[in-house]
């Protein structure tokens, strides 16, 4: 039988492991041209790793900030579906939902959605989401100061670190053959568009292709 204590311990473990990764974002962001304040505000207000790395990657490659923001929104849109699945589990009133929405991320959803009781769903969700939020922002600040001191990212090969970090976030989530094929198709579209489009646009179009394909291609055929 799963106890409240074990859920809290597991949630804090996930929070520690995930939150510490904010150091990478902080260092890469400031080394790519953003200020320490801008970097910390992104983690505070956006708080979804894949979107943050995508935005910084576009800025670092010379892309338009608006293009980076649109890409980040596209990647972050998956949290809407997480919210739909978590709503009946958490059973919150409108005000509580508004306060909780910022913590709807991959890890908090995974730790809450599988619970059989409302109490344990809330324990898994909140302990994971809040611990990641606190640690992610603290580690982002630490990494941002370090990255600000590093200077030009190309000197240390950090211009390639954005892609590596993004892949590190993405790969563990591609646990099925279907998911990997969708990711490969999206990547192929993006790479094919690099020589003929402006910076940032290949990511938007490749990501959009992956999202559309993922929605249409479900187990058992289209629905």
Coordinates of N, CA and C in Angstrom, one line a residue:
X1 N 0.8 -1.2 0.0 CA 0.0 0.0 0.0 C 0.9 1.2 0.0
X2 N 0.6 2.2 -0.9 CA 1.3 3.4 -1.0 C 0.9 4.4 0.1
X3 N 1.9 4.8 0.9 CA 1.6 5.7 2.1 C 1.8 7.2 1.6
X4 N 1.3 8.1 2.4 CA 1.5 9.5 2.2 C 3.0 9.8 2.3
X5 N 3.6 9.2 3.2 CA 5.1 9.5 3.4 C 5.9 9.1 2.2
X6 N 5.6 7.9 1.6 CA 6.3 7.5 0.5 C 6.1 8.4 -0.8
X7 N 4.9 8.9 -0.9 CA 4.6 9.8 -2.0 C 5.4 11.1 -1.8
X8 N 5.4 11.6 -0.6 CA 6.2 12.9 -0.4 C 7.6 12.7 -0.6
X9 N 8.2 11.5 -0.2 CA 9.6 11.3 -0.4 C 9.9 11.1 -1.9
X10 N 9.1 10.4 -2.6 CA 9.3 10.2 -4.0 C 9.2 11.6 -4.8
X11 N 8.2 12.4 -4.3 CA 8.0 13.7 -5.0 C 9.2 14.6 -4.8
X12 N 9.7 14.6 -3.6 CA 10.9 15.4 -3.3 C 12.1 14.9 -4.0
X13 N 12.2 13.6 -4.2 CA 13.3 13.1 -5.0 C 13.2 13.6 -6.5
X14 N 12.0 13.5 -7.0 CA 11.8 14.0 -8.4 C 12.1 15.5 -8.4
X15 N 11.7 16.3 -7.4 CA 11.9 17.7 -7.4 C 13.3 18.1 -7.3
X16 N 14.1 17.3 -6.5 CA 15.5 17.6 -6.4 C 16.3 17.3 -7.7
X17 N 16.0 16.2 -8.3 CA 16.6 15.8 -9.6 C 16.3 16.8 -10.7
X18 N 15.0 17.1 -10.8 CA 14.6 18.0 -11.9 C 15.0 19.5 -11.7
X19 N 14.8 19.9 -10.4 CA 15.1 21.3 -10.1 C 16.5 21.7 -10.3
X20 N 17.4 20.7 -10.0 CA 18.8 21.0 -10.1 C 19.2 21.3 -11.6
X21 N 18.4 20.8 -12.5 CA 18.8 21.0 -13.9 C 18.6 22.4 -14.3
X22 N 18.0 23.2 -13.5 CA 17.9 24.7 -13.8 C 19.2 25.4 -13.9
X23 N 20.2 24.8 -13.3 CA 21.6 25.4 -13.4 C 22.0 25.4 -14.9
X24 N 21.7 24.4 -15.6 CA 22.0 24.4 -17.1 C 21.3 25.5 -17.8
X25 N 20.0 25.7 -17.5 CA 19.3 26.7 -18.2 C 19.9 28.1 -17.9
X26 N 20.1 28.3 -16.6 CA 20.7 29.6 -16.2 C 22.0 29.9 -16.9
X27 N 22.9 29.0 -16.9 CA 24.2 29.2 -17.5 C 24.1 29.4 -19.0
X28 N 23.3 28.6 -19.6 CA 23.2 28.7 -21.1 C 22.5 30.0 -21.5
X29 N 21.5 30.4 -20.7 CA 20.7 31.6 -21.1 C 21.6 32.8 -21.0
X30 N 22.3 33.0 -19.9 CA 23.1 34.3 -19.8 C 24.3 34.2 -20.7
X31 N 24.9 33.1 -20.9 CA 26.0 33.0 -21.8 C 25.6 33.2 -23.3
X32 N 24.3 33.1 -23.6 CA 23.8 33.3 -24.9 C 23.3 34.7 -25.2
X33 N 23.4 35.6 -24.1 CA 23.1 37.0 -24.4 C 22.0 37.6 -23.5
X34 N 21.2 36.7 -22.8 CA 20.2 37.3 -21.9 C 20.8 37.7 -20.6
X35 N 20.2 38.7 -19.9 CA 20.8 39.1 -18.6 C 20.4 38.2 -17.5
X36 N 21.0 38.3 -16.4 CA 20.6 37.5 -15.2 C 19.2 37.7 -14.8
X37 N 18.7 39.0 -14.8 CA 17.3 39.2 -14.5 C 16.4 38.6 -15.5
X38 N 16.7 38.8 -16.8 CA 15.8 38.2 -17.8 C 15.7 36.7 -17.7
X39 N 16.9 36.0 -17.4 CA 16.9 34.6 -17.2 C 16.1 34.1 -16.1
X40 N 16.2 34.8 -14.9 CA 15.5 34.4 -13.7 C 14.0 34.7 -13.9
X41 N 13.6 35.7 -14.6 CA 12.2 36.0 -14.9 C 11.6 34.9 -15.8
X42 N 12.3 34.4 -16.7 CA 11.8 33.4 -17.6 C 11.5 32.1 -16.8
X43 N 12.4 31.7 -15.9 CA 12.2 30.6 -15.1 C 11.0 30.8 -14.1
X44 N 10.9 32.0 -13.6 CA 9.8 32.3 -12.6 C 8.5 32.3 -13.3
X45 N 8.4 32.9 -14.5 CA 7.1 33.1 -15.1 C 6.7 32.1 -16.1
X46 N 7.7 31.5 -16.8 CA 7.4 30.4 -17.8 C 7.3 29.1 -17.1
X47 N 8.4 28.7 -16.4 CA 8.5 27.5 -15.7 C 8.0 26.2 -16.4
X48 N 8.6 26.0 -17.6 CA 8.5 24.8 -18.3 C 9.8 24.6 -19.1
X49 N 10.6 23.6 -18.7 CA 12.0 23.5 -19.2 C 12.1 23.5 -20.7
X50 N 11.3 22.7 -21.4 CA 11.5 22.6 -22.8 C 11.2 23.9 -23.5
X51 N 10.2 24.6 -23.1 CA 9.9 25.9 -23.7 C 11.0 26.9 -23.4
X52 N 11.6 26.9 -22.2 CA 12.6 27.8 -21.9 C 13.9 27.6 -22.8
X53 N 14.3 26.3 -22.9 CA 15.4 26.0 -23.7 C 15.2 26.3 -25.2
X54 N 14.0 26.1 -25.7 CA 13.7 26.4 -27.1 C 13.8 27.9 -27.3
X55 N 13.3 28.7 -26.4 CA 13.3 30.2 -26.5 C 14.8 30.6 -26.6
X56 N 15.6 30.2 -25.6 CA 17.0 30.6 -25.5 C 17.7 30.1 -26.8
X57 N 17.4 28.9 -27.3 CA 18.1 28.4 -28.5 C 17.8 29.3 -29.7
X58 N 16.6 29.8 -29.8 CA 16.3 30.7 -31.0 C 17.0 32.0 -30.8
X59 N 17.0 32.6 -29.6 CA 17.7 33.8 -29.3 C 19.2 33.7 -29.6
X60 N 19.8 32.6 -29.2 CA 21.2 32.4 -29.3 C 21.6 32.2 -30.8
X61 N 20.7 31.7 -31.6 CA 21.0 31.6 -33.1 C 20.6 32.8 -33.9
X62 N 20.2 33.9 -33.2 CA 20.0 35.1 -33.9 C 18.5 35.3 -34.3
X63 N 17.6 34.4 -33.8 CA 16.2 34.5 -34.2 C 15.5 35.6 -33.5
X64 N 14.3 35.9 -34.1 CA 13.5 37.0 -33.5 C 12.9 36.5 -32.2
X65 N 12.9 37.4 -31.1 CA 12.3 37.0 -29.8 C 10.8 36.6 -29.9
X66 N 10.1 37.2 -30.9 CA 8.7 36.8 -31.0 C 8.6 35.4 -31.6
X67 N 9.5 35.0 -32.5 CA 9.5 33.6 -33.0 C 9.8 32.7 -31.8
X68 N 10.8 33.1 -31.0 CA 11.1 32.3 -29.8 C 9.9 32.1 -28.9
X69 N 9.2 33.2 -28.7 CA 8.0 33.1 -27.8 C 7.0 32.2 -28.3
X70 N 6.7 32.3 -29.6 CA 5.7 31.5 -30.3 C 6.1 30.0 -30.2
X71 N 7.4 29.7 -30.3 CA 7.9 28.3 -30.2 C 7.7 27.8 -28.8
X72 N 8.0 28.7 -27.8 CA 7.8 28.3 -26.4 C 6.4 28.0 -26.1
X73 N 5.5 28.8 -26.6 CA 4.0 28.6 -26.4 C 3.6 27.3 -27.0
X74 N 4.1 27.0 -28.2 CA 3.7 25.8 -28.9 C 4.1 24.6 -28.0
X75 N 5.3 24.6 -27.6 CA 5.8 23.5 -26.8 C 5.1 23.4 -25.4
X76 N 4.8 24.5 -24.8 CA 4.1 24.6 -23.6 C 2.6 24.2 -23.6
X77 N 2.1 24.2 -24.8 CA 0.6 23.9 -25.0 C 0.2 22.6 -24.5
X78 N 1.2 21.7 -24.4 CA 0.9 20.3 -23.9 C 0.4 20.3 -22.4
X79 N 0.8 21.4 -21.7 CA 0.3 21.5 -20.3 C -1.2 21.7 -20.2
X80 N -1.8 22.2 -21.2 CA -3.2 22.3 -21.2 C -3.9 21.0 -21.1
X81 N -3.3 20.0 -21.8 CA -3.9 18.7 -21.8 C -3.6 18.0 -20.4
X82 N -2.5 18.3 -19.8 CA -2.2 17.8 -18.5 C -3.2 18.3 -17.5
X83 N -3.6 19.6 -17.7 CA -4.5 20.2 -16.8 C -5.9 19.6 -16.9
X84 N -6.3 19.2 -18.1 CA -7.5 18.5 -18.3 C -7.6 17.2 -17.5
X85 N -6.5 16.5 -17.6 CA -6.4 15.1 -17.0 C -6.3 15.3 -15.5
X86 N -5.7 16.3 -15.0 CA -5.5 16.5 -13.5 C -6.7 17.1 -12.8
X87 N -7.5 17.9 -13.5 CA -8.7 18.6 -12.9 C -9.6 17.7 -12.1
X88 N -10.0 16.5 -12.6 CA -10.9 15.7 -11.8 C -10.2 15.0 -10.7
X89 N -8.9 14.8 -10.8 CA -8.1 14.2 -9.7 C -7.9 15.1 -8.5
X90 N -7.7 16.4 -8.8 CA -7.5 17.4 -7.8 C -8.8 17.9 -7.2
X91 N -9.8 18.1 -8.1 CA -11.1 18.5 -7.6 C -11.0 19.9 -6.9
X92 N -10.6 20.9 -7.6 CA -10.4 22.2 -7.0 C -11.4 23.2 -7.4
X93 N -11.6 24.3 -6.6 CA -12.6 25.3 -7.0 C -11.9 26.3 -7.9
X94 N -12.6 27.2 -8.6 CA -12.0 28.0 -9.6 C -10.7 28.8 -9.1
X95 N -10.8 29.4 -7.9 CA -9.7 30.1 -7.4 C -8.5 29.2 -7.2
X96 N -8.7 28.0 -6.7 CA -7.6 27.1 -6.4 C -7.0 26.6 -7.7
X97 N -7.8 26.5 -8.7 CA -7.3 26.1 -10.1 C -6.4 27.1 -10.6
X98 N -6.8 28.4 -10.5 CA -6.0 29.5 -11.0 C -4.6 29.5 -10.3
X99 N -4.6 29.3 -9.0 CA -3.3 29.3 -8.2 C -2.5 28.1 -8.5
X100 N -3.1 27.0 -8.9 CA -2.4 25.7 -9.2 C -1.9 25.6 -10.6
X101 N -2.5 26.3 -11.5 CA -2.1 26.1 -12.9 C -0.7 26.2 -13.2
X102 N 0.1 27.1 -12.5 CA 1.5 27.3 -12.8 C 2.3 26.1 -12.5
X103 N 1.8 25.2 -11.7 CA 2.6 24.0 -11.3 C 2.2 22.8 -12.2
X104 N 1.4 22.9 -13.2 CA 1.1 21.8 -14.1 C 2.2 21.6 -15.1
X105 N 3.1 20.7 -14.8 CA 4.2 20.3 -15.7 C 4.2 18.8 -15.8
X106 N 5.2 18.3 -16.6 CA 5.3 16.9 -16.8 C 5.4 16.1 -15.5
X107 N 6.3 16.5 -14.7 CA 6.6 15.7 -13.5 C 5.5 15.7 -12.5
X108 N 4.9 16.9 -12.2 CA 3.9 17.0 -11.2 C 2.6 16.2 -11.7
X109 N 2.4 16.2 -13.0 CA 1.3 15.5 -13.5 C 1.5 14.0 -13.4
X110 N 2.7 13.5 -13.7 CA 3.0 12.1 -13.6 C 2.9 11.6 -12.2
X111 N 3.3 12.5 -11.2 CA 3.2 12.0 -9.8 C 1.8 12.1 -9.2
X112 N 0.9 12.8 -9.9 CA -0.4 13.0 -9.3 C -1.5 12.2 -10.1
X113 N -1.3 12.0 -11.4 CA -2.4 11.4 -12.1 C -2.7 9.9 -11.9
X114 N -1.7 9.2 -11.4 CA -1.9 7.8 -11.2 C -2.4 7.4 -9.8
X115 N -2.6 8.4 -8.9 CA -3.1 8.2 -7.6 C -4.6 7.8 -7.6
X116 N -4.9 6.9 -6.6 CA -6.3 6.5 -6.6 C -7.2 7.3 -5.7
X117 N -6.6 8.1 -4.8 CA -7.4 9.0 -4.0 C -7.1 10.5 -4.2
X118 N -8.1 11.3 -3.9 CA -7.9 12.8 -4.1 C -6.7 13.3 -3.2
X119 N -6.7 12.8 -2.0 CA -5.6 13.2 -1.1 C -4.2 12.9 -1.6
X120 N -4.0 11.7 -2.1 CA -2.7 11.3 -2.5 C -2.4 11.9 -3.9
X121 N -3.4 12.2 -4.7 CA -3.2 12.9 -6.0 C -2.7 14.3 -5.7
X122 N -3.3 14.9 -4.7 CA -2.8 16.3 -4.3 C -1.4 16.3 -3.7
X123 N -1.2 15.3 -2.9 CA 0.2 15.2 -2.3 C 1.2 15.0 -3.4
X124 N 1.0 14.1 -4.3 CA 2.0 13.9 -5.4 C 2.2 15.1 -6.2
X125 N 1.1 15.7 -6.6 CA 1.1 16.9 -7.5 C 1.8 18.1 -6.9
X126 N 1.3 18.4 -5.7 CA 1.8 19.7 -5.1 C 3.3 19.6 -4.6
X127 N 3.6 18.4 -3.9 CA 4.9 18.3 -3.4 C 5.9 18.3 -4.6
X128 N 5.6 17.6 -5.7 CA 6.5 17.6 -6.8 C 6.5 19.0 -7.5
X129 N 5.4 19.5 -7.8 CA 5.4 20.8 -8.5 C 6.0 21.9 -7.8
X130 N 5.7 22.1 -6.5 CA 6.3 23.2 -5.7 C 7.8 23.0 -5.4
X131 N 8.2 21.8 -5.2 CA 9.6 21.5 -4.9 C 10.4 21.8 -6.2
X132 N 9.9 21.4 -7.3 CA 10.6 21.7 -8.6 C 10.7 23.2 -8.8
X133 N 9.5 23.9 -8.6 CA 9.5 25.3 -8.8 C 10.5 26.0 -8.0
X134 N 10.6 25.7 -6.7 CA 11.6 26.4 -5.8 C 13.0 26.1 -6.2
X135 N 13.3 24.8 -6.4 CA 14.7 24.4 -6.8 C 15.1 24.9 -8.2
X136 N 14.1 24.8 -9.1 CA 14.4 25.2 -10.5 C 14.8 26.7 -10.5
X137 N 14.1 27.5 -9.8 CA 14.4 29.0 -9.8 C 15.7 29.3 -9.0
X138 N 15.9 28.6 -7.9 CA 17.2 28.8 -7.2 C 18.4 28.4 -8.0
X139 N 18.3 27.2 -8.7 CA 19.4 26.8 -9.5 C 19.5 27.6 -10.8
X140 N 18.4 28.1 -11.3 CA 18.5 29.0 -12.5 C 19.3 30.2 -12.1
X141 N 19.0 30.8 -10.9 CA 19.8 32.0 -10.5 C 21.3 31.7 -10.3
X142 N 21.6 30.5 -9.7 CA 23.0 30.2 -9.6 C 23.7 30.0 -10.9
X143 N 23.0 29.3 -11.8 CA 23.6 29.1 -13.2 C 23.7 30.4 -14.0
X144 N 22.7 31.3 -13.8 CA 22.7 32.5 -14.5 C 24.0 33.4 -14.1
X145 N 24.3 33.4 -12.8 CA 25.5 34.2 -12.4 C 26.7 33.5 -13.0
X146 N 26.8 32.2 -13.0 CA 27.9 31.5 -13.6 C 28.0 31.8 -15.0
X147 N 26.9 31.7 -15.8 CA 26.9 31.9 -17.2 C 27.3 33.3 -17.5
X148 N 26.9 34.3 -16.7 CA 27.2 35.7 -16.9 C 28.7 35.9 -16.8
X149 N 29.4 35.1 -16.0 CA 30.8 35.3 -15.8 C 31.6 34.6 -16.9
X150 N 31.0 33.6 -17.6 CA 31.6 32.8 -18.6 C 31.9 33.7 -19.9
X151 N 30.9 34.5 -20.2 CA 31.0 35.3 -21.4 C 30.5 34.7 -22.7
X152 N 31.3 34.8 -23.8 CA 30.9 34.3 -25.1 C 30.7 32.8 -25.1
X153 N 29.5 32.2 -25.3 CA 29.3 30.8 -25.2 C 30.1 30.0 -26.2
X154 N 30.4 30.6 -27.3 CA 31.1 29.9 -28.4 C 32.6 29.5 -28.0
X155 N 33.1 30.3 -27.0 CA 34.5 30.1 -26.6 C 34.5 28.7 -25.9
X156 N 33.4 28.3 -25.2 CA 33.4 27.0 -24.5 C 32.5 26.0 -25.1
X157 N 32.1 26.2 -26.3 CA 31.2 25.3 -26.9 C 29.8 25.3 -26.4
X158 N 29.4 26.3 -25.7 CA 28.0 26.3 -25.1 C 27.0 26.7 -26.1
X159 N 27.4 27.1 -27.3 CA 26.4 27.4 -28.4 C 25.7 26.1 -28.8
X160 N 26.4 24.9 -28.6 CA 25.8 23.6 -28.9 C 25.1 23.0 -27.7
X161 N 25.2 23.7 -26.5 CA 24.7 23.1 -25.3 C 23.2 23.2 -25.2
X162 N 22.6 24.2 -25.9 CA 21.1 24.4 -25.9 C 20.5 23.1 -26.5
X163 N 21.0 22.7 -27.7 CA 20.4 21.6 -28.3 C 20.6 20.3 -27.5
X164 N 21.8 20.2 -26.9 CA 22.1 19.0 -26.1 C 21.2 19.0 -24.8
X165 N 20.9 20.1 -24.2 CA 20.1 20.2 -23.0 C 18.6 19.8 -23.4
X166 N 18.2 20.4 -24.5 CA 16.8 20.2 -25.0 C 16.6 18.7 -25.2
X167 N 17.6 18.0 -25.9 CA 17.5 16.6 -26.2 C 17.5 15.8 -24.9
X168 N 18.3 16.3 -23.9 CA 18.3 15.6 -22.6 C 16.9 15.6 -21.9
X169 N 16.2 16.7 -22.1 CA 14.9 16.8 -21.5 C 13.9 15.9 -22.3
X170 N 14.1 15.9 -23.6 CA 13.1 15.2 -24.5 C 13.2 13.7 -24.5
X171 N 14.4 13.2 -24.6 CA 14.6 11.8 -24.8 C 13.9 10.9 -23.8
X172 N 14.0 11.1 -22.5 CA 13.3 10.2 -21.5 C 11.8 10.1 -21.7
X173 N 11.2 11.1 -22.4 CA 9.8 11.1 -22.6 C 9.4 10.3 -23.8
X174 N 10.4 10.0 -24.7 CA 10.0 9.2 -25.9 C 10.2 7.7 -25.6
X175 N 9.3 7.2 -24.8 CA 9.4 5.8 -24.3 C 8.7 4.8 -25.3
X176 N 8.0 5.3 -26.3 CA 7.3 4.4 -27.3 C 7.9 4.6 -28.7
X177 N 7.8 3.6 -29.5 CA 8.2 3.6 -30.9 C 7.4 4.8 -31.6
X178 N 6.2 4.9 -31.3 CA 5.3 5.9 -32.0 C 5.9 7.3 -31.6
X179 N 6.2 7.5 -30.3 CA 6.7 8.8 -29.9 C 8.0 9.1 -30.6
X180 N 8.9 8.2 -30.7 CA 10.2 8.4 -31.4 C 10.0 8.7 -32.9
X181 N 9.1 8.0 -33.5 CA 8.9 8.3 -34.9 C 8.3 9.7 -35.1
X182 N 7.4 10.1 -34.3 CA 6.8 11.4 -34.4 C 7.9 12.5 -34.2
X183 N 8.8 12.2 -33.2 CA 9.9 13.2 -33.0 C 10.9 13.2 -34.2
X184 N 11.1 12.1 -34.8 CA 12.0 12.0 -35.9 C 11.4 12.8 -37.1
X185 N 10.1 12.6 -37.3 CA 9.5 13.4 -38.4 C 9.6 14.9 -38.2
X186 N 9.3 15.3 -37.0 CA 9.4 16.7 -36.6 C 10.8 17.2 -36.8
X187 N 11.8 16.5 -36.4 CA 13.2 16.9 -36.5 C 13.6 17.0 -38.0
X188 N 13.1 16.0 -38.8 CA 13.4 16.0 -40.2 C 12.8 17.2 -40.9
X189 N 11.6 17.6 -40.6 CA 11.0 18.8 -41.1 C 11.8 20.0 -40.8
X190 N 12.1 20.1 -39.5 CA 12.9 21.3 -39.0 C 14.2 21.4 -39.7
X191 N 15.0 20.3 -39.8 CA 16.3 20.3 -40.4 C 16.2 20.6 -41.9
X192 N 15.2 20.1 -42.6 CA 15.0 20.4 -44.0 C 14.7 21.9 -44.3
X193 N 14.1 22.6 -43.3 CA 13.7 24.0 -43.5 C 14.9 24.9 -43.1
X194 N 15.9 24.5 -42.4 CA 17.0 25.3 -41.9 C 17.6 26.2 -43.1
X195 N 17.9 25.5 -44.2 CA 18.6 26.3 -45.3 C 17.7 27.3 -46.0
X196 N 16.4 27.2 -45.8 CA 15.5 28.0 -46.7 C 14.6 29.0 -45.9
X197 N 14.7 29.0 -44.5 CA 13.9 29.8 -43.7 C 14.7 30.6 -42.7
X198 N 14.1 31.6 -42.0 CA 14.9 32.4 -41.0 C 15.0 31.6 -39.7
X199 N 15.9 32.0 -38.9 CA 16.1 31.3 -37.6 C 14.9 31.3 -36.8
X200 N 14.6 30.1 -36.2 CA 13.4 30.0 -35.3 C 12.2 29.3 -36.0
X201 N 12.0 29.7 -37.3 CA 10.9 29.2 -38.0 C 10.9 27.7 -38.2
X202 N 12.1 27.0 -38.5 CA 12.1 25.6 -38.6 C 11.6 24.9 -37.3
X203 N 11.9 25.4 -36.1 CA 11.5 24.8 -34.9 C 10.0 24.9 -34.8
X204 N 9.4 26.0 -35.1 CA 7.9 26.2 -35.0 C 7.3 25.2 -36.0
X205 N 7.7 25.2 -37.2 CA 7.0 24.3 -38.2 C 7.3 22.8 -37.9
X206 N 8.5 22.5 -37.5 CA 8.8 21.1 -37.2 C 8.0 20.7 -35.9
X207 N 8.0 21.6 -34.9 CA 7.2 21.2 -33.7 C 5.7 21.1 -34.0
X208 N 5.2 22.0 -34.9 CA 3.8 21.9 -35.3 C 3.5 20.7 -36.0
X209 N 4.4 20.2 -36.8 CA 4.2 18.9 -37.6 C 4.1 17.8 -36.6
X210 N 5.0 17.8 -35.6 CA 5.1 16.7 -34.6 C 3.8 16.7 -33.8
X211 N 3.3 17.9 -33.4 CA 2.1 18.0 -32.6 C 0.9 17.4 -33.4
X212 N 0.8 17.9 -34.6 CA -0.3 17.4 -35.5 C -0.3 15.9 -35.7
X213 N 0.9 15.4 -36.0 CA 1.0 14.0 -36.2 C 0.7 13.2 -34.9
X214 N 1.2 13.7 -33.8 CA 0.9 13.0 -32.5 C -0.5 13.0 -32.2
X215 N -1.3 14.0 -32.6 CA -2.7 14.1 -32.3 C -3.5 13.1 -33.2
X216 N -3.0 13.0 -34.5 CA -3.7 12.1 -35.4 C -3.3 10.7 -35.3
X217 N -2.1 10.4 -34.9 CA -1.6 9.0 -34.9 C -1.6 8.5 -33.5
X218 N -2.7 7.9 -33.2 CA -2.9 7.3 -31.8 C -3.0 5.8 -31.9
X219 N -2.7 5.1 -30.8 CA -2.8 3.6 -30.8 C -4.2 3.2 -31.3
X220 N -4.2 2.3 -32.2 CA -5.5 1.8 -32.7 C -6.0 2.6 -33.9
X221 N -5.2 3.6 -34.4 CA -5.6 4.3 -35.6 C -6.1 5.7 -35.2
X222 N -6.6 6.4 -36.2 CA -7.1 7.8 -36.0 C -8.4 7.8 -35.3
X223 N -8.7 8.9 -34.6 CA -9.9 9.0 -33.9 C -10.5 10.4 -34.1

